[in-house]
Coordinates of C-alpha atoms and ligand atoms in Angstrom, one line a residue:
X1 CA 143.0 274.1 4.7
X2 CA 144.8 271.4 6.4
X3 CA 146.0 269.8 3.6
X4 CA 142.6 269.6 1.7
X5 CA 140.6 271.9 -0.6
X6 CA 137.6 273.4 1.4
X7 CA 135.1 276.2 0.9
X8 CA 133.8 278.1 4.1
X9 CA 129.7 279.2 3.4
X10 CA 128.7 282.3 5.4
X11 CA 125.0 283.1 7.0
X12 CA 124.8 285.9 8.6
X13 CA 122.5 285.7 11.9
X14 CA 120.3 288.0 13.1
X15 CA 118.7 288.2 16.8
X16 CA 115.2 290.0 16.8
X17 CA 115.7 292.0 13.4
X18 CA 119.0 292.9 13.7
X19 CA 122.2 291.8 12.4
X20 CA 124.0 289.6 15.4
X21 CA 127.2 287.6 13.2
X22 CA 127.7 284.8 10.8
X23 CA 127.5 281.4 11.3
X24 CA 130.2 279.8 9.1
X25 CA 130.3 275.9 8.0
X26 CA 133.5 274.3 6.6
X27 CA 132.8 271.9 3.5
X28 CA 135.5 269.5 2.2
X29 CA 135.4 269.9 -1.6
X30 CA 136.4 266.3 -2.0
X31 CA 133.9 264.1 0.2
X32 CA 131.1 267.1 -0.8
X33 CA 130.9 266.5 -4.6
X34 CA 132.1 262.7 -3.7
X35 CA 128.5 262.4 -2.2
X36 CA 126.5 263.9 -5.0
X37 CA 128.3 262.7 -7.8
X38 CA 130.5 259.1 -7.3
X39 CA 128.0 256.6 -6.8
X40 CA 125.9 256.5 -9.7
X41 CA 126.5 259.5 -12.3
X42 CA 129.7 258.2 -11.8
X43 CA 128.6 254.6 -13.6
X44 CA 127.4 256.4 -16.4
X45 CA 129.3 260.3 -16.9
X46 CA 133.0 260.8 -15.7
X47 CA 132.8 264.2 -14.3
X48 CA 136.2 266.3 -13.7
X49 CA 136.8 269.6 -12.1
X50 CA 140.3 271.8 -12.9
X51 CA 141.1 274.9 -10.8
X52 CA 143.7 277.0 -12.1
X53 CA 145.1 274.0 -14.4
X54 CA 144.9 271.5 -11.6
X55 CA 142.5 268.8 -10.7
X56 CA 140.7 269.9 -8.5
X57 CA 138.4 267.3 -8.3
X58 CA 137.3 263.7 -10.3
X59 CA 135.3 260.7 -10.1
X60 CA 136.9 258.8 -12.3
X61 CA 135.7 255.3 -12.1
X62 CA 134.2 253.9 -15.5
X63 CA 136.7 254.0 -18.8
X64 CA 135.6 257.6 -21.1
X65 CA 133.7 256.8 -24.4
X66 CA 136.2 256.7 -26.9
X67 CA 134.9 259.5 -28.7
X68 CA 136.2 262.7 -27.8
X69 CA 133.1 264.6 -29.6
X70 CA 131.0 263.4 -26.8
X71 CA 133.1 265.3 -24.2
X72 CA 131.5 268.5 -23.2
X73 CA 133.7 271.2 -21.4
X74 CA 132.6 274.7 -19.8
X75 CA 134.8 277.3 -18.3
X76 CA 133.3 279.2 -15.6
X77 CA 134.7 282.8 -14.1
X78 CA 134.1 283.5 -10.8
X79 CA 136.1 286.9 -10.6
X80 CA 139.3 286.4 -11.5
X81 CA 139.7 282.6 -11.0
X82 CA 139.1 280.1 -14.1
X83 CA 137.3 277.0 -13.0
X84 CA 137.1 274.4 -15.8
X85 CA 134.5 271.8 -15.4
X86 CA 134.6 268.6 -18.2
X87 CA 131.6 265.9 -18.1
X88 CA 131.8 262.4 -20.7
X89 CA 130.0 259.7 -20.9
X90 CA 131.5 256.7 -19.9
X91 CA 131.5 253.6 -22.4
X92 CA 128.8 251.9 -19.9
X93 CA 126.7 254.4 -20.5
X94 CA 127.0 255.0 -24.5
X95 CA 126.2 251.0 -24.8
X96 CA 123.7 251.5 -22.5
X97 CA 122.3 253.9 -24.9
X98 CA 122.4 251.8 -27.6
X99 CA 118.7 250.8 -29.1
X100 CA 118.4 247.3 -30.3
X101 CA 115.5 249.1 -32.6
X102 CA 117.7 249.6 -36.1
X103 CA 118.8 245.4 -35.5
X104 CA 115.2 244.7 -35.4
X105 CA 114.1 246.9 -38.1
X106 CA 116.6 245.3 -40.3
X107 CA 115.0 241.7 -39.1
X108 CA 112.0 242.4 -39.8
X109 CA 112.7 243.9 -43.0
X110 CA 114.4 241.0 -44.0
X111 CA 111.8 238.5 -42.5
X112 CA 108.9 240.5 -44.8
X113 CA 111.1 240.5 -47.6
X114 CA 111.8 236.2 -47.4
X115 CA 108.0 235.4 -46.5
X116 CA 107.2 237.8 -49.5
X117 CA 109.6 235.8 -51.9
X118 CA 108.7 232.3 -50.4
X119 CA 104.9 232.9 -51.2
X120 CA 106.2 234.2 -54.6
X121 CA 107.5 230.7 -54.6
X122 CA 104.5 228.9 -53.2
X123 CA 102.1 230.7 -55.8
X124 CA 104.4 229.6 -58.9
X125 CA 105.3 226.1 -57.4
X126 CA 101.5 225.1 -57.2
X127 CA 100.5 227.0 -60.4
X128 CA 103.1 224.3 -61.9
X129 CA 102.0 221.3 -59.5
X130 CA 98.6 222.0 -60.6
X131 CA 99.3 222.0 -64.4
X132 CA 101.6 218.9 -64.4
X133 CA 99.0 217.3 -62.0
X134 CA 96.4 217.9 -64.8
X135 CA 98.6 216.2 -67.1
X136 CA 99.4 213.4 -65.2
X137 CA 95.3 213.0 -64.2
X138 CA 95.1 212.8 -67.8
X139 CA 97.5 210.5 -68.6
X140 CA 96.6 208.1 -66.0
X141 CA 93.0 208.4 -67.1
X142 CA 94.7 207.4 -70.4
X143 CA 96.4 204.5 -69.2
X144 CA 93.5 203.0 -67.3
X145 CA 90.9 203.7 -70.2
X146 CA 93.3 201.9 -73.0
X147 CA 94.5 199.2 -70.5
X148 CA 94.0 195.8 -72.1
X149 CA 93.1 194.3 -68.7
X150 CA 89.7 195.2 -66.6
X151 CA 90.1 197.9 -64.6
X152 CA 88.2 198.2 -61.7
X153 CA 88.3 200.3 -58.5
X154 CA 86.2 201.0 -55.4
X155 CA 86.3 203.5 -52.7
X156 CA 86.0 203.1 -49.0
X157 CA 82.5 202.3 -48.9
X158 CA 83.1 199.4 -51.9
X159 CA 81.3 201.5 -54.3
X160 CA 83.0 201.5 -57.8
X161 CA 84.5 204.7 -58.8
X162 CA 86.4 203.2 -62.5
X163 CA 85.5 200.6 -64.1
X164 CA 87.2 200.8 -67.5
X165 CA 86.6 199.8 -71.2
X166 CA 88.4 196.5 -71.5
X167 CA 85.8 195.8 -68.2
X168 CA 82.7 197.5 -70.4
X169 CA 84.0 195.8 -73.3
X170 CA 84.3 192.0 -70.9
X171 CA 81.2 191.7 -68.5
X172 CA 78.7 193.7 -70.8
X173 CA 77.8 196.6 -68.1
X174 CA 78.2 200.4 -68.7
X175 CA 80.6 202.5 -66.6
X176 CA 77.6 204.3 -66.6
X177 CA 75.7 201.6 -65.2
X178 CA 77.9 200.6 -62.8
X179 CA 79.7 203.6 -61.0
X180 CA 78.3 204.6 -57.6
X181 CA 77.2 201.2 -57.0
X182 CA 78.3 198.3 -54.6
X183 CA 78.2 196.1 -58.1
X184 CA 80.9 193.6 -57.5
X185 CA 78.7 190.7 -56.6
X186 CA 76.4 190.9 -59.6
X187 CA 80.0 189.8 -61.5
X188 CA 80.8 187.0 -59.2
X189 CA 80.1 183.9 -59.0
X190 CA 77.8 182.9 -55.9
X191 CA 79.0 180.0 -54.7
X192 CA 82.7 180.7 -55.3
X193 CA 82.4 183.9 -53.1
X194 CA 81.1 181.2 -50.2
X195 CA 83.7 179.1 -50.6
X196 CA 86.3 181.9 -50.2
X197 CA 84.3 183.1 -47.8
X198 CA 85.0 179.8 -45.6
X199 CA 88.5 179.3 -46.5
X200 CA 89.4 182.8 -45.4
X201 CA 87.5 182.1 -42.1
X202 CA 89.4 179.3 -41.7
X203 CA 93.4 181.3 -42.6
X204 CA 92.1 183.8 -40.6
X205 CA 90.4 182.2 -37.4
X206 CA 87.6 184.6 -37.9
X207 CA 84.1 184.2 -39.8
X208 CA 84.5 186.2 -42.7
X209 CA 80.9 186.8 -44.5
X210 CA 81.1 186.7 -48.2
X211 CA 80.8 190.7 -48.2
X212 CA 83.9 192.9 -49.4
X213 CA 86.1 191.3 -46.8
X214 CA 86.5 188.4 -48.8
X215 CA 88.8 190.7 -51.4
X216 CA 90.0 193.1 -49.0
X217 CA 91.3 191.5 -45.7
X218 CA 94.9 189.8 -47.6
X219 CA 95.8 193.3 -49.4
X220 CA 95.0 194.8 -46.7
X221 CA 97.3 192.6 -44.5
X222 CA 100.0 191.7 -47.5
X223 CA 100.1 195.0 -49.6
X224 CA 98.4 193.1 -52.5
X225 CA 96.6 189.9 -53.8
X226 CA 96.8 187.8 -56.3
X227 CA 93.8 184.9 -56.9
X228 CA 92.1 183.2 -59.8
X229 CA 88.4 184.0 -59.9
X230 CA 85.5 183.2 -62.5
X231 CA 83.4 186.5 -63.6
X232 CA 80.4 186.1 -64.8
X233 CA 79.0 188.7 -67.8
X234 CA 75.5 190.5 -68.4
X235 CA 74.7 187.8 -70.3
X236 CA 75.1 184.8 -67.8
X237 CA 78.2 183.5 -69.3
X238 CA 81.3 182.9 -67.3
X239 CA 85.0 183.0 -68.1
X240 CA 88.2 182.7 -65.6
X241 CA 90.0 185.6 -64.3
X242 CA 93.2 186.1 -62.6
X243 CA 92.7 189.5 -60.0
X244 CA 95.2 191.5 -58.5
X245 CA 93.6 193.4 -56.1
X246 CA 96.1 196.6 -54.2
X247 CA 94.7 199.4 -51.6
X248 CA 94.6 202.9 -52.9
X249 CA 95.7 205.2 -50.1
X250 CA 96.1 209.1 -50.3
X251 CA 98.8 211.0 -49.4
X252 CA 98.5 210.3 -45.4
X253 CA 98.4 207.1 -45.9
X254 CA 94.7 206.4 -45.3
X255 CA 92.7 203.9 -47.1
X256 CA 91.2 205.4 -50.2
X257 CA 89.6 202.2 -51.9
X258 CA 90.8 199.3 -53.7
X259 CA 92.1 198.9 -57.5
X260 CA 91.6 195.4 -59.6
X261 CA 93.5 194.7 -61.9
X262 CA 91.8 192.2 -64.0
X263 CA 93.0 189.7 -66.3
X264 CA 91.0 187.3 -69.0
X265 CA 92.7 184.0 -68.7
X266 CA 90.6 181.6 -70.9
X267 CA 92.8 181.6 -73.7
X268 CA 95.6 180.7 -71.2
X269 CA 93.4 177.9 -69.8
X270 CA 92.9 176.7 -72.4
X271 CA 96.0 176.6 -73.5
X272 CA 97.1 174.7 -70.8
X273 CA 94.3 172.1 -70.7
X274 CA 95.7 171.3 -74.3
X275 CA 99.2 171.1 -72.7
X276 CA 98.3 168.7 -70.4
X277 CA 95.9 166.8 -72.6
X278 CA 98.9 166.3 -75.3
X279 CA 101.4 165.3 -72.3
X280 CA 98.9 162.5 -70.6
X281 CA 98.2 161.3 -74.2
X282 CA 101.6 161.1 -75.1
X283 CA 102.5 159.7 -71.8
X284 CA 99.9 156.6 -71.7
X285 CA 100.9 155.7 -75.4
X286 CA 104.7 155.7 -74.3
X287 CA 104.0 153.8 -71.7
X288 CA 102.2 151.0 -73.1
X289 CA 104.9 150.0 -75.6
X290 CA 107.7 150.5 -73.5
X291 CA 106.0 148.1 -70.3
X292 CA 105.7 145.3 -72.7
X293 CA 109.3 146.0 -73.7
X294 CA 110.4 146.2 -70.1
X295 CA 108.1 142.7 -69.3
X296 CA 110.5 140.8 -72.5
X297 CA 114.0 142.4 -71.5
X298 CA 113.4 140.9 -67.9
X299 CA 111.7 137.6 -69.2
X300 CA 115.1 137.6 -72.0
X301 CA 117.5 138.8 -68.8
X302 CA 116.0 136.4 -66.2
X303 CA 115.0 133.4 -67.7
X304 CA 117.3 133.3 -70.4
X305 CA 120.4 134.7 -69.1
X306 CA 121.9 131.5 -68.9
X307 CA 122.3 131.3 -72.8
X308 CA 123.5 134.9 -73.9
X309 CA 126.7 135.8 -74.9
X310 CA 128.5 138.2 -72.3
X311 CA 128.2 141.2 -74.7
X312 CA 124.6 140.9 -75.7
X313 CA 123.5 140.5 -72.0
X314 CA 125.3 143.6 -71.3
X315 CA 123.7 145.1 -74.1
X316 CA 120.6 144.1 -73.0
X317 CA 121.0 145.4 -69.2
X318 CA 121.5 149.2 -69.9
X319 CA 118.6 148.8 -72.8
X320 CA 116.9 147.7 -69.3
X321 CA 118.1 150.2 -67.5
X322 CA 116.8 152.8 -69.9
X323 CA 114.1 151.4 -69.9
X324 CA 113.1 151.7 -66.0
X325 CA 114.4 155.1 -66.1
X326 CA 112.0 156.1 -69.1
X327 CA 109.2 154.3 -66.8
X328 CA 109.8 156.9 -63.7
X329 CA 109.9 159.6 -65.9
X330 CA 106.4 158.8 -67.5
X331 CA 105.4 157.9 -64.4
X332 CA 106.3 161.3 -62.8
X333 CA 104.6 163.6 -65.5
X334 CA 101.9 161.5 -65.3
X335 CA 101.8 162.3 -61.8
X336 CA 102.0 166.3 -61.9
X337 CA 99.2 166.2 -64.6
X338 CA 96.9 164.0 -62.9
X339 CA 97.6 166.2 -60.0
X340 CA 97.5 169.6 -61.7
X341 CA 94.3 168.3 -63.3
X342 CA 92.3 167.5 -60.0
X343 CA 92.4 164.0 -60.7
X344 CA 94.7 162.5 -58.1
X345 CA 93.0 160.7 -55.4
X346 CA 94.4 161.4 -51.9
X347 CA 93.1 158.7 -49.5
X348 CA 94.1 160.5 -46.1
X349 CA 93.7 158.8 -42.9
X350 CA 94.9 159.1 -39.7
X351 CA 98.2 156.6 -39.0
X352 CA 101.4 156.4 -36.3
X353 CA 104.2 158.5 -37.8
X354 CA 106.6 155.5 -36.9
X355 CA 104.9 153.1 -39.1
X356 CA 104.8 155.0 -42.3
X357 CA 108.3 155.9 -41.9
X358 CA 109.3 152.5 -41.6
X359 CA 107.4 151.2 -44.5
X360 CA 108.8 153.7 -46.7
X361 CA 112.2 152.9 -45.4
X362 CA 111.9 148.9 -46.0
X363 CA 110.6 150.2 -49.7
X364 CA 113.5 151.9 -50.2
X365 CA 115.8 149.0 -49.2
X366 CA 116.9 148.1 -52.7
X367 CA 118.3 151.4 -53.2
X368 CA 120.2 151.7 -50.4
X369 CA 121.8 148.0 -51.4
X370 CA 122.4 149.5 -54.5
X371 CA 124.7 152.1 -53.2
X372 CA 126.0 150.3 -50.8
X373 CA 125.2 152.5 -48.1
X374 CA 123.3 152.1 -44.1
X375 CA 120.2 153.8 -43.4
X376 CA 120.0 154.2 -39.9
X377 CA 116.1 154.9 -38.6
X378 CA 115.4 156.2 -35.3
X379 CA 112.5 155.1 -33.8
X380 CA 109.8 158.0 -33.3
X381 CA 107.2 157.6 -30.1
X382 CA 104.1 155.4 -30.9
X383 CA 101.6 157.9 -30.2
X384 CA 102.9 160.6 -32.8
X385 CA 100.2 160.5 -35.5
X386 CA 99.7 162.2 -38.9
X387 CA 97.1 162.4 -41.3
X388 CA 98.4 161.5 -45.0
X389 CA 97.4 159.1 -47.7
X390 CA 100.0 156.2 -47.0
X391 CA 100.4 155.5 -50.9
X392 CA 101.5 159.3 -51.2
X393 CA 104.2 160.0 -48.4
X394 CA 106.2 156.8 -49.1
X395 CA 106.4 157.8 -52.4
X396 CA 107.7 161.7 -51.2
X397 CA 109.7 159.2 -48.8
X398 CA 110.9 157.2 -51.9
X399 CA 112.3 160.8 -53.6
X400 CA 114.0 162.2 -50.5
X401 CA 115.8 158.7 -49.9
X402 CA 116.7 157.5 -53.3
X403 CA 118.2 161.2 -53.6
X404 CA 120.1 160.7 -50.5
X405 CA 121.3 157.4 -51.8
X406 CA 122.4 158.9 -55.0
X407 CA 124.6 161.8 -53.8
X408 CA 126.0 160.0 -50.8
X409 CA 129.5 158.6 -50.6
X410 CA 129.9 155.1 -51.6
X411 CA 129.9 152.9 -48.4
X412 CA 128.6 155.9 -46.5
X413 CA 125.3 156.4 -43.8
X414 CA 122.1 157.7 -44.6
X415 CA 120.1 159.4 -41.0
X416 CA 116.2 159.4 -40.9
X417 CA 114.8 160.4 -37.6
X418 CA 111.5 162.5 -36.2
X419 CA 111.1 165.5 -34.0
X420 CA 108.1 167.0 -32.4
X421 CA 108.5 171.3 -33.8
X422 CA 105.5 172.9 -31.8
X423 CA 102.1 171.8 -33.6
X424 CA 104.1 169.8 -36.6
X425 CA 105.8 166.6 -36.8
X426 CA 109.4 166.5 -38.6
X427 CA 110.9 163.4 -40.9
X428 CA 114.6 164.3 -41.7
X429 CA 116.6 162.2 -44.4
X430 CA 120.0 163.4 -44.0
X431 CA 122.9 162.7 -46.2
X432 CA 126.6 162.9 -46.6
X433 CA 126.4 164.2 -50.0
X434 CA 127.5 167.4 -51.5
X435 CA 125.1 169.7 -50.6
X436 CA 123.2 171.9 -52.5
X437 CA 124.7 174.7 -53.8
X438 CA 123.9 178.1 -53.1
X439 CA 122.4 179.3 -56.6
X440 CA 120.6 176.2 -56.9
X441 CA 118.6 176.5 -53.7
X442 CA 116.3 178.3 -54.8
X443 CA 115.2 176.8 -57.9
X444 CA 115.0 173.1 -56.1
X445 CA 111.2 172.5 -56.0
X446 CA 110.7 173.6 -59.3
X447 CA 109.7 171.4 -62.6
X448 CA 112.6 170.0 -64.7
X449 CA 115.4 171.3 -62.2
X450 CA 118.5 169.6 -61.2
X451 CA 122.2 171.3 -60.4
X452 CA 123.9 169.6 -62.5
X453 CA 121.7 169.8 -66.1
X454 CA 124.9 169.0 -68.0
X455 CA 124.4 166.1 -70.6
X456 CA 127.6 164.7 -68.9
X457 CA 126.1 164.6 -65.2
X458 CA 126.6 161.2 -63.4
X459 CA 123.6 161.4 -61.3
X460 CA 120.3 159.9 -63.7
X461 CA 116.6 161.8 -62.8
X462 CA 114.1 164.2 -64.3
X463 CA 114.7 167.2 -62.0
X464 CA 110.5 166.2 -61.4
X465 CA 110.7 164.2 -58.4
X466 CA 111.4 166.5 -55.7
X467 CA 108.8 169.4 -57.3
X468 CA 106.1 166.6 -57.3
X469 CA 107.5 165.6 -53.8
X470 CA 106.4 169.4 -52.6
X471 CA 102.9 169.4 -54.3
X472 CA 102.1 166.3 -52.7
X473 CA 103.2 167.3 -48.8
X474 CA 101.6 170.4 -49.2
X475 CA 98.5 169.4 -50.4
X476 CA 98.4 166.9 -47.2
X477 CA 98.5 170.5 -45.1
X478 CA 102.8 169.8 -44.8
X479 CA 105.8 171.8 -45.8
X480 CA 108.9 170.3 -47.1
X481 CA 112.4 171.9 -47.2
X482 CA 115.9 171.1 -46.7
X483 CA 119.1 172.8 -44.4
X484 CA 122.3 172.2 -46.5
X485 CA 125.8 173.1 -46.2
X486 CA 128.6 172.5 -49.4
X487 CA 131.0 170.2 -48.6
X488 CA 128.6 169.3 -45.7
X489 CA 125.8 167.2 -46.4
X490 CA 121.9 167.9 -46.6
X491 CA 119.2 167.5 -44.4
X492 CA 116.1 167.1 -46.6
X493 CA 112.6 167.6 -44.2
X494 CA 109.0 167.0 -44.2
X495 CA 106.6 168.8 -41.7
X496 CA 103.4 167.4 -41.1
X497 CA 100.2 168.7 -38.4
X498 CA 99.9 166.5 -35.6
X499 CA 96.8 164.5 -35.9
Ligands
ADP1 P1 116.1 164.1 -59.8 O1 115.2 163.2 -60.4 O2 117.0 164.9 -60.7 O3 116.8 163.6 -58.6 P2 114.7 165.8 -57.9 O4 113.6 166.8 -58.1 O5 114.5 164.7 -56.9 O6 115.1 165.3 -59.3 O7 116.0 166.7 -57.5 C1 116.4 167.8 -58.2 C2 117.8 168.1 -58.0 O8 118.1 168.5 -56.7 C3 118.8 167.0 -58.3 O9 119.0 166.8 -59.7 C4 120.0 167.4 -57.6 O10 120.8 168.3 -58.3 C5 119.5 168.1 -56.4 N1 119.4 167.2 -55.2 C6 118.3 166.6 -54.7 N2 118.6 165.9 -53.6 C7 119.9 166.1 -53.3 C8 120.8 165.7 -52.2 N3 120.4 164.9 -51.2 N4 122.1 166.1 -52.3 C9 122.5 166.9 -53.3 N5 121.7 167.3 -54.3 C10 120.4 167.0 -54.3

């Protein structure tokens, strides 16, 4: 019909009961099953009609599924004519179709199956922490019970939890006795606990009771401490202890108690009060002889010089010179035993920092001639004041400058000056020596060291002065140090409080 397919539908009309004519409607083919079937079966189903071998109709929009088995096709007969009508899905609509049920089944198949096996895991693992922790309690309950030191260790609340045999066996309690209780105190001494009790007030800036805080408060701040004690048995009796004393903390990290590690040191004491003993004995009979032998080499030297023969006076000057170097050496481990034994007397009083300096300069005069070298002194303000015994720092003064003297260049300058540094006063002594080398640094302030311990070295000394030179400073509340560079000269410093 006018170029496009159309069916003609027929109803008959009828007027009153009786038949009066059709009425007859014309209905493209095309825009008729366009309507019904284009906009959305056409998304999902691609839906084509064949008359008589041609297409008659389609709404091909959406690609076919691929596979052909999801096609369906029907032949229909109207009479004589063959209408063939074919319907498949389009791809849109078979993913569509899709369930995302067999992916998640498989998931959580999986999922069961790996918590399953982890718990496996989790059962065996803890079956096997458990038995090697059991081990391991043992062991350390081992270690602790046959430790030759004292072992002692409180919980939170500073009541002891172990308290081992070599501590049974030393202070004369039973674990038995003990455990459960706050029992430190009845081991200590009183009046030592005070006294730390005080000092720590004072490092602190707080008033620390003689309670637990007295042996908790450093580990707790450094990780540990280390401190010489005296304990005092079931009996009465006393004997000196060195304590190392470390917080326990579980596996969070939160303060479990404390463990002391205790150690007898009277045999060590006692060992070095013999030390010392045989040293200051030894010392004061050396030094008797060899001053009246120094008094009659000088008398010979002085008085007599006139009359020796060249050979015999030279002779006679290095037996001198021996002689005075013999003299500082006795003199110096004199020194460190009187002070190691408590017996050095430090007369401290308040005094301008200018005027010390200077005095231990003018002392140190000879020396300086000696080597042929300047020392150039920069006044320091009148009002800068130190507490020291006088005696004492010109004899630290004496060490730093004689040293500077002896490893300076011939002819060259030795710098002293002060320097305000926050709440200290400074003294540098600064040379144009060597330096200090690098792997000797750190041993400088100990007993007996010098860089060069060669039997050859040019450089006389005992390796004492500058280790007696740190005790002294320190016990006048200084610090004393040095800032060297090879080739470069040192800078050798005392820091005292400002009085
Ligand atoms: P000593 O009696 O040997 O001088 P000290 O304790 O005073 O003993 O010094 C120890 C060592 O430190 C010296 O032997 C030397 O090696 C080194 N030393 C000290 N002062 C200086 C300095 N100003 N320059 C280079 N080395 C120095």
């Amino acid at each position: 019909m006018q170029g496009y397919t159309a069916f003609i539908a027929y109803l008959p009309v009828q007027n009153q009961g009786n038949f009066d004519g059709f009425i007859a409607g014309v209905f493209a083919v095309e825009s008729f099953l366009d309507n019904a079937l284009r906009t959305e079966p056409a998304r999902d189903y691609q839906i084509s009609i064949n008359f008589d071998g041609k297409q008659y109709y389609s709404n091909a929009q959406g690609e076919p599924a691929a596979a052909e088995s999801w096609t369906t096709e029907r032949v229909i007969r109207l009479q004589d004519q063959v209408w063939t009508v074919r319907i498949a899905p389009t791809r849109f609509f078979v993913a569509s179709q899709e369930s995302a049920l067999p992916g998640m089944v498989l998931a959580a198949g999986l999922l069961v199956a790996a918590l399953a096996a982890l718990s496996v895991r989790y059962i065996l693992i803890s079956r096997l922490k458990s038995a090697h922790l059991a081990k391991s309690l043992a062991l350390n309950a081992g270690i602790i019970s046959s430790s030759a030191h004292l072992v002692i260790a409180i919980d939170p609340q500073y009541r002891i939890m172990i308290f081992n045999k070599a501590a049974e066996a030393a202070l004369g309690y039973s674990t038995a006795e003990v455990t459960g209780r706050r029992a430190i105190p009845i081991f200590m001494d009183a009046g030592e606990l005070q006294a730390r009790a005080q000092e720590l007030s004072k490092e602190l800036g707080e008033t620390i009771v003689a309670g637990p805080d007295i042996f908790t408060r450093i580990p707790l701040r450094d990780g540990y401490e280390k401190r010489e004690w005296t304990f005092v048995r079931k009996n009465g009796s006393r004997f000196p202890v060195n304590v190392i004393i470390t917080p326990l903390r579980d596996d969070l990290g939160a303060i479990s108690g404390f463990l002391g590690v205790i150690e007898d040191i009277t045999l060590a004491r006692e060992m070095e009060r013999m030390k010392s003993e045989f040293t200051a004995v030894v010392s004061h009979e050396l030094r008797t002889p060899l001053t009246s032998i120094r008094g009659s080499l000088g008398l010979i030297l002085g008085a007599l010089a006139a009359s020796l023969q060249p050979k015999v006076r030279d002779l006679l000057e290095i037996a001198q010179s021996n002689c005075e170097r013999l003299m500082l050496m006795i003199n110096d481990i004199l020194d460190i035993e009187k002070f190691s034994a408590g017996q050095m007397r430090f007369d401290v009083s308040v005094l301008p920092l200018g005027g010390v300096v200077l005095q231990a300069v003018e002392a140190n005069e000879g020396y300086a001639r000696k080597y042929n070298l300047r020392v150039d002194l920069a006044a320091c303000p009148q009002e800068w004041a130190v507490a020291v015994d006088p005696d004492r720092f010109i004899q630290v003064m004496a060490n730093l400058l004689s040293n500077a003297a002896k490893y300076s260049p011939p002819g060259g300058m030795v710098r002293v000056w002060c320097e305000a540094r926050g709440a200290m006063f400074r003294i540098n002594v600064r040379d144009d020596g060597p330096g200090i080398p690098e792997d000797f640094r750190a041993r400088m302030f100990e007993k007996f060291s010098q860089a060069d311990s060669s039997a050859t070295r040019e450089k006389g000394g005992t390796g004492l002065g500058l280790h007696i030179a740190r005790r002294f400073v320190e016990h006048m509340h200084g610090r004393i140090g040095f800032d060297s560079e090879v080739g470069h000269g040192s800078t050798f410093w005392i820091d005292l409080p400002a009085a």
